[in-house]
Each structure stands twice: as structure tokens, then as C-alpha cells.
Coordinates of C-alpha atoms in Angstrom, one line a residue:
Chain A
M82 CA 78.5 82.3 85.8
S83 CA 80.1 78.9 85.1
D84 CA 83.3 79.8 84.8
F85 CA 83.4 80.8 88.6
A86 CA 83.5 79.0 92.0
T87 CA 80.4 79.4 94.0
T88 CA 80.4 79.5 98.0
P89 CA 77.8 77.6 100.3
L90 CA 75.5 80.7 100.0
F91 CA 75.1 81.0 96.2
A92 CA 71.6 79.5 96.1
M93 CA 70.7 82.1 98.7
H94 CA 72.2 85.1 97.4
E95 CA 70.2 84.1 93.7
A96 CA 66.9 83.7 96.0
M97 CA 67.4 87.4 97.9
G98 CA 67.7 88.9 94.8
A99 CA 71.4 89.9 94.8
K100 CA 73.5 90.9 91.6
M101 CA 76.3 88.5 91.4
V102 CA 79.7 89.4 89.7
P103 CA 83.0 87.6 89.6
F104 CA 85.4 88.5 92.5
A105 CA 88.8 86.6 92.9
G106 CA 87.5 83.7 90.6
Y107 CA 84.1 83.4 92.7
S108 CA 80.6 84.3 91.8
M109 CA 79.9 86.8 94.7
P110 CA 76.9 89.1 95.6
V111 CA 78.0 92.9 95.0
Q112 CA 74.7 94.0 96.2
Y113 CA 71.0 93.2 96.9
P114 CA 68.0 95.3 96.1
M115 CA 68.5 97.5 98.9
G116 CA 71.5 99.0 97.1
V117 CA 75.1 99.5 98.3
L118 CA 74.6 102.8 99.8
K119 CA 71.6 101.8 102.0
E120 CA 73.5 98.7 102.9
H121 CA 76.5 100.5 104.3
L122 CA 74.2 102.4 106.4
H123 CA 72.3 99.9 107.4
T124 CA 75.6 98.0 108.7
R125 CA 76.7 101.4 110.5
T126 CA 73.2 101.9 112.1
S127 CA 72.1 97.9 112.9
A128 CA 73.5 94.9 111.3
G129 CA 74.8 93.4 108.5
L130 CA 75.3 89.8 107.0
F131 CA 78.5 89.4 104.6
D132 CA 79.5 86.0 102.9
V133 CA 83.0 85.7 103.1
S134 CA 83.1 81.9 102.3
H135 CA 85.4 83.0 99.6
M136 CA 88.1 83.3 101.9
G137 CA 90.4 80.8 102.8
Q138 CA 90.5 79.0 105.9
V139 CA 93.7 77.2 106.8
R140 CA 94.5 75.0 110.1
L141 CA 98.0 74.8 110.9
S142 CA 98.5 71.5 113.5
G143 CA 101.4 69.8 114.8
P144 CA 103.1 67.9 117.6
S145 CA 102.7 71.0 120.4
W146 CA 101.7 74.8 120.1
E147 CA 105.1 75.5 120.5
A148 CA 105.8 74.0 117.1
V149 CA 103.1 75.1 115.5
A150 CA 103.9 78.7 116.6
L151 CA 107.7 78.9 116.0
A152 CA 107.5 77.3 112.7
F153 CA 104.7 79.8 111.5
E154 CA 106.8 82.8 112.7
A155 CA 109.0 82.1 110.2
L156 CA 106.7 83.3 107.5
V157 CA 105.2 86.1 109.4
P158 CA 106.9 89.2 111.3
C159 CA 104.3 88.9 114.1
D160 CA 104.5 87.5 117.7
V161 CA 102.8 83.9 117.1
L162 CA 104.1 82.1 120.0
G163 CA 102.8 84.8 122.7
L164 CA 99.3 84.2 121.4
A165 CA 97.0 83.0 124.1
E166 CA 94.4 80.4 123.9
G167 CA 91.2 81.8 122.1
R168 CA 92.8 84.9 121.1
Q169 CA 93.4 86.1 117.5
R170 CA 95.9 88.5 115.9
Y171 CA 96.3 90.5 112.4
G172 CA 99.3 89.7 110.4
F173 CA 101.0 89.3 106.9
F174 CA 103.3 87.1 105.1
T175 CA 106.6 88.8 103.9
N176 CA 108.6 88.1 101.2
G177 CA 112.6 88.5 101.0
A178 CA 112.4 92.2 99.8
G179 CA 110.4 92.8 102.9
G180 CA 106.9 93.2 101.0
I181 CA 103.6 91.8 101.9
E182 CA 102.7 88.7 100.2
D183 CA 99.1 88.6 101.8
D184 CA 97.7 89.5 104.9
L185 CA 95.6 87.4 107.3
M186 CA 94.1 86.6 110.6
F187 CA 95.3 84.3 112.7
A188 CA 93.7 82.6 115.7
R189 CA 95.0 80.2 118.0
R190 CA 92.3 77.1 119.0
G191 CA 93.8 74.6 121.5
D192 CA 97.3 73.9 120.1
D193 CA 96.4 74.7 116.4
L194 CA 96.6 77.7 114.9
F195 CA 93.4 78.9 112.8
L196 CA 93.9 81.3 109.5
V197 CA 91.8 83.3 107.6
V198 CA 93.6 84.5 104.4
N199 CA 92.6 86.5 101.0
A200 CA 90.7 84.5 98.0
A201 CA 92.9 85.7 95.7
R202 CA 96.0 84.6 97.4
K203 CA 95.2 81.3 99.3
A204 CA 96.6 79.2 96.6
D205 CA 99.9 80.9 97.2
D206 CA 99.5 81.2 100.7
L207 CA 99.0 77.3 100.8
A208 CA 101.9 76.5 98.6
R209 CA 104.3 78.8 100.5
M210 CA 103.2 77.2 103.9
Q211 CA 103.4 73.8 102.5
T212 CA 107.0 74.4 101.1
A213 CA 108.3 76.2 103.9
L214 CA 106.8 74.6 106.8
P215 CA 108.4 71.7 108.4
D216 CA 107.3 68.5 107.5
E217 CA 105.6 67.7 111.2
I218 CA 103.3 70.6 110.6
T219 CA 100.1 69.7 109.0
V220 CA 98.8 72.5 106.4
T221 CA 95.0 71.9 106.0
E222 CA 92.7 74.0 104.0
L223 CA 89.2 74.1 105.4
K224 CA 87.6 73.7 102.5
D225 CA 84.2 72.0 104.0
R226 CA 83.6 75.5 105.9
A227 CA 81.9 78.7 104.9
L228 CA 82.6 82.1 106.8
I229 CA 79.7 84.2 107.7
A230 CA 80.6 88.2 109.2
L231 CA 78.0 89.6 110.8
Q232 CA 78.8 93.4 111.7
G233 CA 77.7 96.5 113.3
P234 CA 76.4 98.1 116.6
V235 CA 73.2 95.4 116.8
A236 CA 75.7 92.2 115.8
G237 CA 76.6 91.8 119.3
N238 CA 72.7 91.4 120.5
V239 CA 72.1 89.3 118.1
V240 CA 74.6 86.6 118.5
A241 CA 74.5 86.7 122.5
T242 CA 70.8 86.0 122.0
L243 CA 71.5 82.8 120.2
D244 CA 74.5 81.8 122.8
P245 CA 75.2 84.0 125.6
R246 CA 78.9 83.2 125.7
A247 CA 79.3 85.7 122.8
G248 CA 78.5 88.4 125.2
Q249 CA 81.7 87.7 127.1
M250 CA 83.8 88.0 124.0
R251 CA 86.2 91.1 123.4
F252 CA 87.5 92.4 120.1
M253 CA 89.8 89.7 118.5
D254 CA 88.5 87.1 121.1
V255 CA 88.1 83.6 119.7
A256 CA 85.4 81.1 120.6
D257 CA 83.0 78.0 119.7
L258 CA 79.7 78.9 120.0
D259 CA 76.4 77.3 119.2
L260 CA 74.2 79.5 117.4
S261 CA 70.5 77.8 116.9
G262 CA 72.1 74.3 117.0
H263 CA 75.0 74.9 114.7
A264 CA 78.2 74.4 116.3
V265 CA 80.6 77.4 114.8
W266 CA 83.9 79.1 115.6
A267 CA 83.5 82.8 115.9
S268 CA 85.7 85.5 116.4
R269 CA 84.8 89.0 117.4
S270 CA 86.3 90.9 114.5
G271 CA 85.4 92.2 111.3
Y272 CA 86.4 94.7 108.2
T273 CA 84.1 97.4 108.5
G274 CA 85.3 99.2 111.7
E275 CA 82.1 98.1 113.6
D276 CA 81.7 95.4 116.3
G277 CA 80.9 92.0 114.9
F278 CA 82.0 88.7 114.3
E279 CA 83.3 86.2 111.8
I280 CA 81.7 82.9 112.0
S281 CA 83.5 80.0 110.7
V282 CA 80.2 77.3 110.1
P283 CA 80.2 74.2 108.2
A284 CA 79.7 74.3 104.6
E285 CA 76.2 72.1 104.4
E286 CA 75.1 74.5 107.7
A287 CA 76.2 77.8 106.0
E288 CA 72.7 78.8 104.8
A289 CA 70.3 77.7 107.2
L290 CA 72.7 79.8 109.8
A291 CA 72.7 82.8 107.7
R292 CA 68.9 82.6 107.0
R293 CA 68.4 82.3 110.7
L294 CA 70.5 85.4 111.3
I295 CA 68.8 87.2 108.6
G296 CA 65.7 86.2 109.9
D297 CA 66.1 88.8 112.6
A298 CA 64.8 92.1 112.3
D299 CA 68.0 94.2 112.2
V300 CA 70.0 92.1 110.2
A301 CA 70.1 92.6 106.2
P302 CA 72.6 90.8 103.7
I303 CA 75.0 93.1 102.4
G304 CA 77.1 93.0 99.4
L305 CA 81.0 93.2 98.5
G306 CA 79.7 97.1 97.0
A307 CA 79.0 98.2 101.0
R308 CA 82.0 95.7 102.3
D309 CA 84.3 98.0 100.1
S310 CA 83.0 101.3 101.2
L311 CA 82.6 100.2 104.8
R312 CA 86.4 99.1 105.0
L313 CA 87.3 102.2 103.2
E314 CA 85.7 104.3 106.1
A315 CA 87.4 102.3 108.3
G316 CA 90.7 103.0 106.9
L317 CA 91.5 99.1 106.3
C318 CA 93.7 97.5 103.4
L319 CA 92.3 95.9 100.5
Y320 CA 95.2 93.3 99.6
G321 CA 96.0 93.8 95.8
H322 CA 95.2 97.7 96.0
D323 CA 96.3 99.4 99.3
I324 CA 99.2 96.7 100.4
D325 CA 101.0 94.2 97.5
E326 CA 104.1 92.6 97.2
T327 CA 106.0 95.9 96.6
T328 CA 104.5 97.3 99.7
S329 CA 106.2 97.1 103.1
P330 CA 104.6 96.8 106.4
L331 CA 106.0 100.1 107.7
A332 CA 105.0 102.0 104.6
A333 CA 101.3 100.5 104.8
G334 CA 101.3 101.9 108.4
L335 CA 100.8 98.5 109.6
G336 CA 104.1 98.4 111.8
W337 CA 101.8 97.8 115.0
A338 CA 101.3 94.4 113.6
I339 CA 105.3 93.4 114.3
Q340 CA 105.2 92.8 117.7
K341 CA 108.5 93.7 120.0
T342 CA 109.3 90.3 120.3
R343 CA 110.2 90.3 116.7
R344 CA 112.0 93.5 116.3
P345 CA 115.5 94.6 116.7
G346 CA 116.4 93.7 120.2
G347 CA 113.4 91.5 120.6
V348 CA 113.6 87.9 122.2
R349 CA 113.1 86.6 118.7
A350 CA 114.1 89.1 116.5
G351 CA 113.9 88.6 112.7
G352 CA 113.7 85.0 111.2
F353 CA 110.9 86.0 109.1
P354 CA 111.4 86.6 105.2
G355 CA 112.5 89.8 104.6
A356 CA 113.6 90.8 108.2
E357 CA 116.5 92.7 107.1
A358 CA 114.6 95.4 104.8
V359 CA 112.1 95.3 107.3
F360 CA 114.6 96.5 110.3
A361 CA 116.0 98.9 108.0
E362 CA 112.9 100.6 107.5
I363 CA 112.3 100.6 111.2
E364 CA 115.5 102.2 111.6
Q365 CA 115.3 105.1 108.8
G366 CA 111.6 105.1 108.0
P367 CA 109.8 104.5 105.1
E368 CA 110.2 106.6 101.9
R369 CA 106.3 106.4 101.2
V370 CA 103.6 106.1 103.6
R371 CA 99.8 105.0 103.0
V372 CA 97.6 108.2 104.2
G373 CA 93.9 108.9 104.5
L374 CA 92.9 111.8 101.6
Q375 CA 89.7 113.8 101.4
P376 CA 88.9 115.4 98.5
E377 CA 87.8 119.0 98.8
E378 CA 85.5 119.0 96.0
R379 CA 83.0 116.2 95.5
A380 CA 84.5 114.2 92.6
P381 CA 85.7 110.8 93.9
M382 CA 89.2 110.2 93.3
R383 CA 89.6 106.4 92.5
E384 CA 92.6 104.1 92.4
G385 CA 94.9 105.1 90.1
V386 CA 94.7 109.2 90.3
S387 CA 98.0 110.7 90.5
L388 CA 98.9 113.1 93.4
F389 CA 100.8 116.1 93.5
D390 CA 102.4 118.5 95.9
A391 CA 101.6 121.7 93.3
E392 CA 98.9 122.3 91.1
A393 CA 101.2 122.7 88.2
A394 CA 103.8 120.3 89.5
S395 CA 104.9 117.9 86.7
A396 CA 105.9 115.0 89.0
P397 CA 104.0 113.1 91.0
I398 CA 104.4 112.6 94.6
G399 CA 101.8 110.0 95.5
T400 CA 99.0 107.6 93.9
V401 CA 95.6 106.7 95.2
T402 CA 95.0 103.3 96.2
S403 CA 91.4 102.9 97.3
G404 CA 88.7 105.6 96.8
G405 CA 85.3 106.1 96.2
F406 CA 82.1 108.0 97.9
G407 CA 82.0 107.4 101.7
P408 CA 78.1 107.0 102.6
S409 CA 78.6 107.8 106.1
V410 CA 81.0 110.3 105.7
Q411 CA 78.6 111.6 102.9
G412 CA 81.3 112.5 100.8
P413 CA 84.1 111.2 98.5
I414 CA 87.0 109.6 100.2
S415 CA 90.3 107.7 99.6
M416 CA 93.6 106.3 100.7
G417 CA 96.9 106.1 98.8
Y418 CA 100.5 106.5 99.0
V419 CA 102.6 109.9 99.4
A420 CA 106.3 110.7 99.8
A421 CA 107.1 110.4 103.5
P422 CA 107.4 114.2 104.2
L423 CA 104.2 115.3 102.8
A424 CA 102.3 112.4 104.7
G425 CA 101.6 114.8 107.6
S426 CA 97.6 115.4 108.6
G427 CA 96.5 118.4 106.5
T428 CA 99.1 118.6 104.0
A429 CA 97.4 120.2 100.8
L430 CA 97.9 118.1 97.8
W431 CA 96.1 117.7 94.0
G432 CA 94.9 114.6 92.5
E433 CA 94.6 114.6 88.9
V434 CA 91.3 113.6 87.7
R435 CA 89.8 113.5 84.1
G436 CA 92.9 116.0 83.2
K437 CA 91.8 118.5 86.1
R438 CA 94.1 119.0 89.4
L439 CA 91.4 119.0 91.9
A440 CA 92.4 119.7 95.5
V441 CA 93.0 117.1 98.1
R442 CA 93.8 116.8 101.9
V443 CA 96.0 114.3 104.1
V444 CA 93.8 113.4 106.9
D445 CA 94.0 110.7 109.7
L446 CA 92.8 107.5 109.2
P447 CA 90.1 106.0 110.2
F448 CA 87.2 108.3 108.3
V449 CA 85.0 106.6 110.6
P450 CA 86.0 106.0 114.5
A451 CA 86.3 102.1 115.0
R452 CA 83.5 100.6 117.3
F453 CA 85.1 97.5 118.3
K454 CA 84.0 95.8 121.8
R455 CA 87.2 96.4 123.7
Chain B
M202 CA 60.9 110.2 73.6
K203 CA 63.9 108.6 71.3
F204 CA 66.4 106.5 73.0
T205 CA 70.3 105.8 72.4
E206 CA 72.2 102.5 72.6
E207 CA 74.1 104.6 75.4
H208 CA 70.8 104.5 77.6
E209 CA 70.1 108.0 77.1
W210 CA 66.9 109.1 76.7
L211 CA 65.9 112.6 74.3
R212 CA 62.6 114.5 74.7
V213 CA 61.5 117.3 72.5
D214 CA 60.7 120.4 74.1
G215 CA 59.9 123.3 71.7
D216 CA 63.3 124.0 70.2
E217 CA 65.2 122.2 72.5
I218 CA 65.9 118.8 73.4
V219 CA 66.3 117.6 77.1
V220 CA 68.4 114.5 77.5
G221 CA 68.7 112.0 80.6
I222 CA 69.3 108.8 81.4
T223 CA 67.0 105.7 81.3
T224 CA 65.6 104.1 84.1
H225 CA 67.4 100.8 83.2
A226 CA 70.7 102.8 82.9
A227 CA 70.2 104.5 86.6
E228 CA 69.5 100.7 87.9
Q229 CA 72.5 99.4 86.4
L230 CA 74.8 102.3 87.8
G231 CA 73.6 101.6 91.1
D232 CA 73.5 104.7 93.9
V233 CA 74.5 107.9 91.8
V234 CA 77.2 110.1 94.2
F235 CA 78.6 112.6 91.8
I236 CA 77.5 114.2 88.6
E237 CA 79.7 116.9 86.5
L238 CA 77.7 118.8 84.2
P239 CA 78.9 120.8 80.8
D240 CA 78.6 124.7 80.7
E241 CA 75.8 126.1 79.5
G242 CA 76.3 127.5 76.1
V243 CA 79.3 125.2 75.0
T244 CA 78.8 123.9 71.4
V245 CA 79.2 120.1 71.4
S246 CA 79.4 117.5 68.7
K247 CA 77.6 114.1 68.9
D248 CA 79.8 111.7 70.7
D249 CA 81.5 114.3 73.0
E250 CA 82.0 113.5 76.8
V251 CA 79.6 115.9 78.0
V252 CA 78.6 114.6 81.4
V253 CA 80.7 112.6 84.2
I254 CA 78.2 110.4 86.2
E255 CA 80.0 108.5 89.3
S256 CA 77.7 105.7 91.7
V257 CA 79.3 104.0 94.1
K258 CA 80.5 101.5 91.8
A259 CA 82.4 103.3 89.3
A260 CA 82.5 106.4 86.8
S261 CA 80.8 106.4 83.4
D262 CA 80.5 109.2 80.7
I263 CA 77.4 110.4 79.2
L264 CA 77.9 111.2 75.5
A265 CA 76.4 114.3 73.4
P266 CA 73.6 112.4 71.3
L267 CA 73.5 115.1 68.9
D268 CA 75.7 118.1 67.4
G269 CA 74.5 121.5 69.0
E270 CA 74.9 123.8 71.7
I271 CA 73.7 122.9 75.5
T272 CA 71.4 125.7 76.7
E273 CA 70.5 124.7 80.2
V274 CA 71.8 121.8 82.6
N275 CA 70.0 120.7 85.6
T276 CA 72.1 122.3 88.4
A277 CA 70.0 120.9 91.1
L278 CA 71.5 117.3 90.2
T279 CA 75.3 118.5 91.2
D280 CA 73.8 119.0 95.0
N281 CA 71.4 115.6 94.8
P282 CA 72.9 113.6 92.7
A283 CA 70.6 110.6 94.2
A284 CA 67.8 112.2 92.4
V285 CA 68.9 110.3 89.2
N286 CA 68.0 107.2 90.8
D287 CA 65.0 108.5 92.5
D288 CA 63.3 109.9 88.6
P289 CA 65.9 109.4 85.8
Q290 CA 63.5 110.0 83.3
G291 CA 61.7 112.7 85.0
E292 CA 62.9 115.4 87.5
A293 CA 66.7 114.0 87.2
W294 CA 67.1 115.1 83.6
F295 CA 71.0 116.0 82.8
F296 CA 70.9 119.0 80.1
K297 CA 69.1 120.8 77.4
M298 CA 70.0 121.3 74.1
T299 CA 69.6 122.7 70.5
A300 CA 70.5 120.5 67.4
S301 CA 72.3 121.8 64.7
D302 CA 71.3 118.7 62.4
P303 CA 67.8 117.6 63.9
S304 CA 67.8 114.8 61.6
Q305 CA 70.0 113.1 63.8
M306 CA 67.4 112.3 65.8
E307 CA 66.1 109.8 63.6
D308 CA 68.9 107.1 64.3
Y309 CA 67.6 106.9 67.7
M310 CA 65.2 103.9 69.0
D311 CA 61.5 104.7 69.8
E312 CA 60.6 102.9 73.2
A313 CA 59.3 99.9 72.2
T314 CA 62.5 99.2 70.5
Y315 CA 64.5 100.2 73.1
Q316 CA 63.0 98.0 75.5
K317 CA 63.9 95.2 73.2
F318 CA 67.3 96.6 73.3
I319 CA 67.5 96.0 77.0
A320 CA 65.7 92.7 77.5

């Protein structure tokens, strides 16, 4: 594993019997002895702790909030300036063709922006920001911080027991908390469809905090395997699979993250890479659309499975981009792109698995209703 | 019992050979969520892909270990794939077959050799 970077929780993962795998250049736990299925269900019924320290944490600072927000708006199609203190939004970097370069969370902390970007994209994201942002904006990768997610219906109680201020936080709030003497930055958000927190903590304190949280009888460590099935059931995109440089926000069903202020007619309309292409798609609608897919039989339809509109059709009308088994759904589930006219819920399609055409139905996302604390 | 490098076990039961995957293989696969078994009565050649097994992680193929005919499949696994994790070398056998050339069995490892193979 020496070719791979490690997170500050590497020793803890090994001590807890995790199976480590390479992921985005890091050695990461794919599962613990509990196993993917039980880890998934534990997160849905209790609380799971995830090491997401491989993700990039970045601070943007400048002469004022307005300067930072407006500079960042040149890279994302989101309303950054309108972000209130202590709030977070989901967004994405776009390219000149209106494709998605990466998706991210951005939060306002005082006059600074705090970003969390994908591990596999962070080098590109940092280069993009350093090149594109004016000199007065300082881009700092916070390499000395770990990131821990605590997710599940019990997560709120676990964190509020350590710091009652956490109980006041709503979905997408960010706040400074004191968790057992550890000064952390927490956001009420996650990647599972459950209530929960993402907690940024100094690297040297990460293991002590993680062990303190896992010490709660309701909390178990959860690996990347369950993280993937949880986010798939929640209908959330995985960069590099469900969205990439060639995917537009509209096709991906992420148009909601482009606020009115940045749309045609908005007070700060456009001004981000690919605005022309994105606006044209807002006008005309995308040619293909991301949908939920429910196989009618038991065979999972995984990434790469071609989709057809008739059992004997020769030309595919779409592709599965994520798929597997949903432990909470207790059956196979997938996401993928289909031609827009076939994206309606209930549309009957066929997926080709090992040379056989199997029935699959377009369904609404998510597969499991979100349980955020609104 | 004999063992293949593909982590299958073979147990002679009268005229038939019972085939499944080893405890080691089941642990490596993780939670099994889907199994597709061959048709009973089908003639197979050694190394034909006869079973598809999908875990939470990935899909894998199980190969026919011998030339012969599939005589019975364990249909209980289709409804309860998780049995493969619970009892891989017992209840969760995949299929029974007859061998057209029983000497092919001799190519496979005994348990002690298999244990060294996976160590």
C-alpha cells in the first residue's frame, strides 16, 4: 500500500480490522468486519462514522466576503454572494462546454469560503482556482485537517450530547462545535440521505475524536462499500460515474443548484464557464436525462450496462452509470442516463446483462426518502 | 473434498460431484446478493462459465470444474443468496454434476494444499 496516500485515521482503520483498498490515490477502508450489508443497514437505523479525509478541504479568503463570493461565482453557476453566514450549498465547477468538472460543497465561514471537493479532482480543482481567481483571493488547501462524517437517524443525538449547539443546526447549516474538547467545524449534511454531520477536525485530533464517537454504542465505523450503496439509494451522484466533464447540470438533474440569480434574467446571470451552453439547455431541455432504474428481476445492473427501448432494439438509448444492490430497498437498483423522451417515471426499458435483455423500469429518485433535518 | 485454484470445492456424493465455493472465497466476495444457476441437464465443458455470483462489491463467474452434465442445482440459493456467506461449504452448494472423465478430479488440490495456496 506504500504507493497510496493515507488519511490520519489509517492506523485506526487497520486496528479495527478494515479491509483497505486503493481509492482516488488513497488507501481507504472498503469495509470493516461487520460487512457492507450490515454497515449499510446500521447507518440507516442508527449511526455510521465515515472517514472522508481523502476529500479536499479548501479555504478561499480575500479582502471581503463580497470579493471572495463574486470571484468564486466566476467558476460556478451558483448564487454564492447570497449565501448567509453559517450556511452551505451544493454546487459544481463547469467547463466551457457546460460540463461538470467537479461537484462540491461550499460554506460561508465569516468572510471566507470553505470548500469540500472530490479526492480524485482536488488537484485539478486547486489548479483551476489558482489560475482563474484574482491575486487578491488566497486559495489554501487545508492538508492539516481530517474530515469525518457521522450519518444516520441517531447522529443528531450523538453530536448534540457532546455539544448542545449541534441540536440547533438544520440541514446545510455550518457551525463551530466543541466535541469532547476538540474544536471542529461541522456541517449538517452528508452523502447517505440520512440526517448527519460532516466534521472537519485537525488531523492530529482525528483519531481521538473518531474513537470518542465510535465509543457510543450506537455508532459503528462504515467503509466505502456501504457509502456507495447508501448514496445510490439516496439518488446522489458519484463524480466520475454519474457526472463528469461531458455531463451537463441539466441532464444530471442538478439544475436546482443553479439559483435564479445566475439564470437568464437573474441579477448576476451567467458569468461562469459554459454559461451559453447551460442557458441553451435551460431553454431547450437536455437531450438525455439522469433517471432512477429499477430492474424487474434480481440481477443487478451495474455501471456500463446498455439500455434499450425494446427487447430486440439494436441501438441503445442509454447507459447505467451506477448500479448494484440496495440493502434497504432489498433489491437491485441503478441510476443512468436515457434519452429525454424515455425519462418518464414508469417507462419500461431493457438492460443488457451478460448478453441477455432484462426488463428494467424508470423510477423516481431517490429510492429511499431523504431524512434530513429541515 | 477437492479444491480448485478458482476457490471451488468438489465433493463426491455417489455418482455425482457436488460443487460450491470455499469459505475463503465467500469471505473475499463479501455479502452475496444474487446468484444465477445453470439449467439442470445441461452438458458443460471444464472452464465453462456456469454460475454468476454477485456480491455487494462485484460480479464473478464460477467455472465448471469438470466435463460433464449438470444434474441438480440448489434453487434455494436463488431466493436466499446470503446462504453462501452463512454456510459456503455446507448448505450453500451450487450444483451437482456427473463427470464424463472422473480423472480430471485428480488435477485438483486436497484441503491441506488449498490452505497453503490461500495462505
